[in-house]
Tab-separated table of C-alpha atoms in Angstrom:
chain	number	residue	atom	x	y	z
L	1	MET	CA	22.587	-1.648	14.933
L	2	LYS	CA	24.230	-4.324	12.849
L	3	ARG	CA	22.213	-7.389	12.001
L	4	LYS	CA	22.761	-11.044	11.282
L	5	ILE	CA	20.088	-13.213	9.666
L	6	ILE	CA	20.240	-16.871	10.607
L	7	LEU	CA	18.295	-19.514	8.693
L	8	ALA	CA	17.859	-22.710	10.695
L	9	SER	CA	16.292	-25.894	9.378
L	10	HIS	CA	16.135	-29.644	9.394
L	11	GLY	CA	18.304	-30.763	6.493
L	12	GLU	CA	19.492	-28.405	3.762
L	13	LEU	CA	16.370	-26.220	3.478
L	14	SER	CA	18.105	-23.166	4.934
L	15	LYS	CA	20.979	-23.391	2.420
L	16	GLY	CA	18.529	-23.657	-0.458
L	17	LEU	CA	16.576	-20.667	0.796
L	18	ALA	CA	19.767	-18.617	1.138
L	19	ASP	CA	20.874	-19.604	-2.382
L	20	THR	CA	17.482	-18.590	-3.763
L	21	ALA	CA	17.608	-15.230	-1.979
L	22	ARG	CA	21.093	-14.518	-3.324
L	23	MET	CA	19.942	-15.424	-6.842
L	24	ILE	CA	17.024	-12.993	-6.615
L	25	ILE	CA	18.545	-10.072	-4.699
L	26	GLY	CA	22.273	-10.598	-4.969
L	27	ASN	CA	24.680	-9.401	-2.328
L	28	VAL	CA	21.943	-7.845	-0.189
L	29	ALA	CA	21.624	-11.315	1.310
L	30	ALA	CA	25.292	-11.416	2.375
L	31	GLU	CA	24.380	-11.164	6.057
L	32	ILE	CA	22.727	-14.608	5.979
L	33	GLN	CA	24.175	-17.523	7.939
L	34	CYS	CA	22.737	-21.042	7.616
L	35	TYR	CA	22.320	-23.838	10.123
L	36	CYS	CA	21.331	-27.236	8.745
L	37	LEU	CA	20.480	-29.880	11.334
L	38	LYS	CA	21.732	-33.251	10.152
L	39	PRO	CA	20.953	-36.740	11.464
L	40	GLY	CA	22.854	-37.357	14.687
L	41	GLN	CA	23.139	-33.654	15.554
L	42	THR	CA	21.102	-31.812	18.130
L	43	ALA	CA	19.571	-28.384	17.777
L	44	ASP	CA	20.551	-27.657	21.382
L	45	SER	CA	24.253	-27.704	20.452
L	46	PHE	CA	23.667	-25.035	17.804
L	47	ALA	CA	21.614	-22.970	20.260
L	48	LYS	CA	24.528	-23.090	22.722
L	49	GLU	CA	26.996	-21.936	20.044
L	50	LEU	CA	24.675	-19.135	19.058
L	51	THR	CA	24.200	-18.097	22.699
L	52	ALA	CA	27.916	-17.385	22.987
L	53	GLU	CA	27.819	-15.276	19.820
L	54	ILE	CA	24.724	-13.363	20.978
L	55	MET	CA	26.273	-12.598	24.352
L	56	ALA	CA	29.532	-11.488	22.723
L	57	GLU	CA	27.709	-9.119	20.341
L	58	PRO	CA	24.907	-7.417	22.315
L	59	GLU	CA	24.742	-4.512	19.841
L	60	GLN	CA	23.989	-6.807	16.916
L	61	GLU	CA	20.440	-7.887	16.143
L	62	PHE	CA	20.024	-11.609	15.474
L	63	VAL	CA	17.044	-12.320	13.210
L	64	ILE	CA	16.477	-16.066	13.241
L	65	LEU	CA	14.175	-17.826	10.794
L	66	SER	CA	13.355	-21.463	11.484
L	67	ASP	CA	11.534	-24.010	9.400
L	68	LEU	CA	8.869	-25.645	11.536
L	69	TYR	CA	6.993	-24.373	14.581
L	70	GLY	CA	7.261	-26.713	17.558
L	71	ALA	CA	9.985	-28.874	16.032
L	72	SER	CA	13.414	-29.369	17.601
L	73	VAL	CA	15.191	-26.524	15.776
L	74	CYS	CA	12.577	-23.909	16.637
L	75	SER	CA	12.179	-25.221	20.187
L	76	ALA	CA	15.911	-25.051	20.896
L	77	LEU	CA	16.254	-21.585	19.378
L	78	SER	CA	13.229	-20.240	21.264
L	79	ALA	CA	15.372	-20.344	24.413
L	80	LEU	CA	17.366	-17.467	22.865
L	81	LEU	CA	14.380	-15.121	23.093
L	82	VAL	CA	15.541	-14.148	26.588
L	83	TYR	CA	18.076	-11.900	24.849
L	84	PRO	CA	16.695	-8.513	23.748
L	85	ASN	CA	18.701	-8.565	20.509
L	86	VAL	CA	17.073	-11.791	19.235
L	87	ARG	CA	14.013	-12.066	16.977
L	88	LEU	CA	12.682	-15.501	16.029
L	89	PHE	CA	10.344	-16.342	13.161
L	90	THR	CA	9.085	-19.808	12.294
L	91	GLY	CA	7.571	-21.196	9.116
L	92	MET	CA	10.250	-19.442	7.082
L	93	ASN	CA	9.709	-18.996	3.378
L	94	ILE	CA	11.299	-17.001	0.570
L	95	ASN	CA	8.779	-14.163	0.885
L	96	MET	CA	9.695	-13.714	4.541
L	97	LEU	CA	13.419	-13.705	3.848
L	98	LEU	CA	13.212	-11.300	0.906
L	99	VAL	CA	11.002	-8.859	2.807
L	100	ILE	CA	13.404	-8.832	5.767
L	101	CYS	CA	16.451	-8.326	3.524
L	102	LEU	CA	14.959	-5.665	1.267
L	103	GLU	CA	12.439	-3.724	3.323
L	104	TYR	CA	13.806	-3.853	6.871
L	105	PRO	CA	17.529	-3.051	6.910
L	106	GLU	CA	17.313	-1.558	10.418
L	107	LYS	CA	16.420	-3.045	13.797
L	108	LEU	CA	12.999	-4.681	13.709
L	109	SER	CA	10.175	-3.205	15.753
L	110	ASP	CA	7.216	-5.232	17.009
L	111	GLU	CA	5.130	-3.580	14.289
L	112	ASP	CA	7.688	-4.590	11.643
L	113	ILE	CA	7.507	-8.185	12.824
L	114	GLN	CA	3.734	-8.308	12.433
L	115	LYS	CA	4.006	-6.845	8.918
L	116	ILE	CA	6.700	-9.355	7.946
L	117	VAL	CA	4.496	-12.265	9.032
L	118	LEU	CA	1.551	-10.882	7.041
L	119	ASP	CA	3.744	-10.395	3.962
L	120	ALA	CA	5.109	-13.944	4.268
L	121	ARG	CA	1.597	-15.367	4.469
L	122	SER	CA	0.426	-13.352	1.469
L	123	GLY	CA	2.705	-15.331	-0.828
L	124	ILE	CA	0.994	-18.606	0.002
L	125	LYS	CA	-1.759	-19.336	-2.511
L	126	ALA	CA	-3.632	-22.321	-3.882
L	127	LEU	CA	-4.007	-21.764	-7.619
L	128	SER	CA	-6.487	-23.233	-10.044
L	129	ALA	CA	-6.699	-23.099	-13.835
L	130	SER	CA	-9.231	-20.264	-13.624
L	131	ASP	CA	-6.633	-18.163	-11.778
L	132	LEU	CA	-4.359	-18.491	-14.787
L	133	ALA	CA	-6.911	-17.448	-17.388
L	134	VAL	CA	-5.729	-14.345	-19.194
L	135	ASP	CA	-8.257	-11.868	-20.456
L	136	ALA	CA	-7.450	-10.690	-24.010
L	137	GLU	CA	-8.301	-7.154	-22.903
L	138	ASP	CA	-5.289	-7.218	-20.572
L	139	PHE	CA	-3.000	-6.982	-23.633
């Protein structure tokens, strides 16, 4: 099954995330498409465009990452979950995107999805100076 990864955000966040992924992993991230909601636009219009694409390509998996749970972009795109070839993540971050691109090149299972969410969360840390202390024995 072919796959398309769609990054959807308020403003230019999705473009920045895609640029970062391409910088880190190169052409592996070629399957990424970005949607940036701008003032005056509605997320529903993008969801309608995407619906036509999803219906036209039922053999392709659409992995959608959105920026903010419960916000307009995620809410509009959640209507696409009626299609069996759509997977939707929210709270996207670079860990999530890199894990999907590098470790899951095939169709995502429900188990894969749970692992991806755990991996994405694992990259979120609050650091303090003591976390940065280097023990001389480490060298």
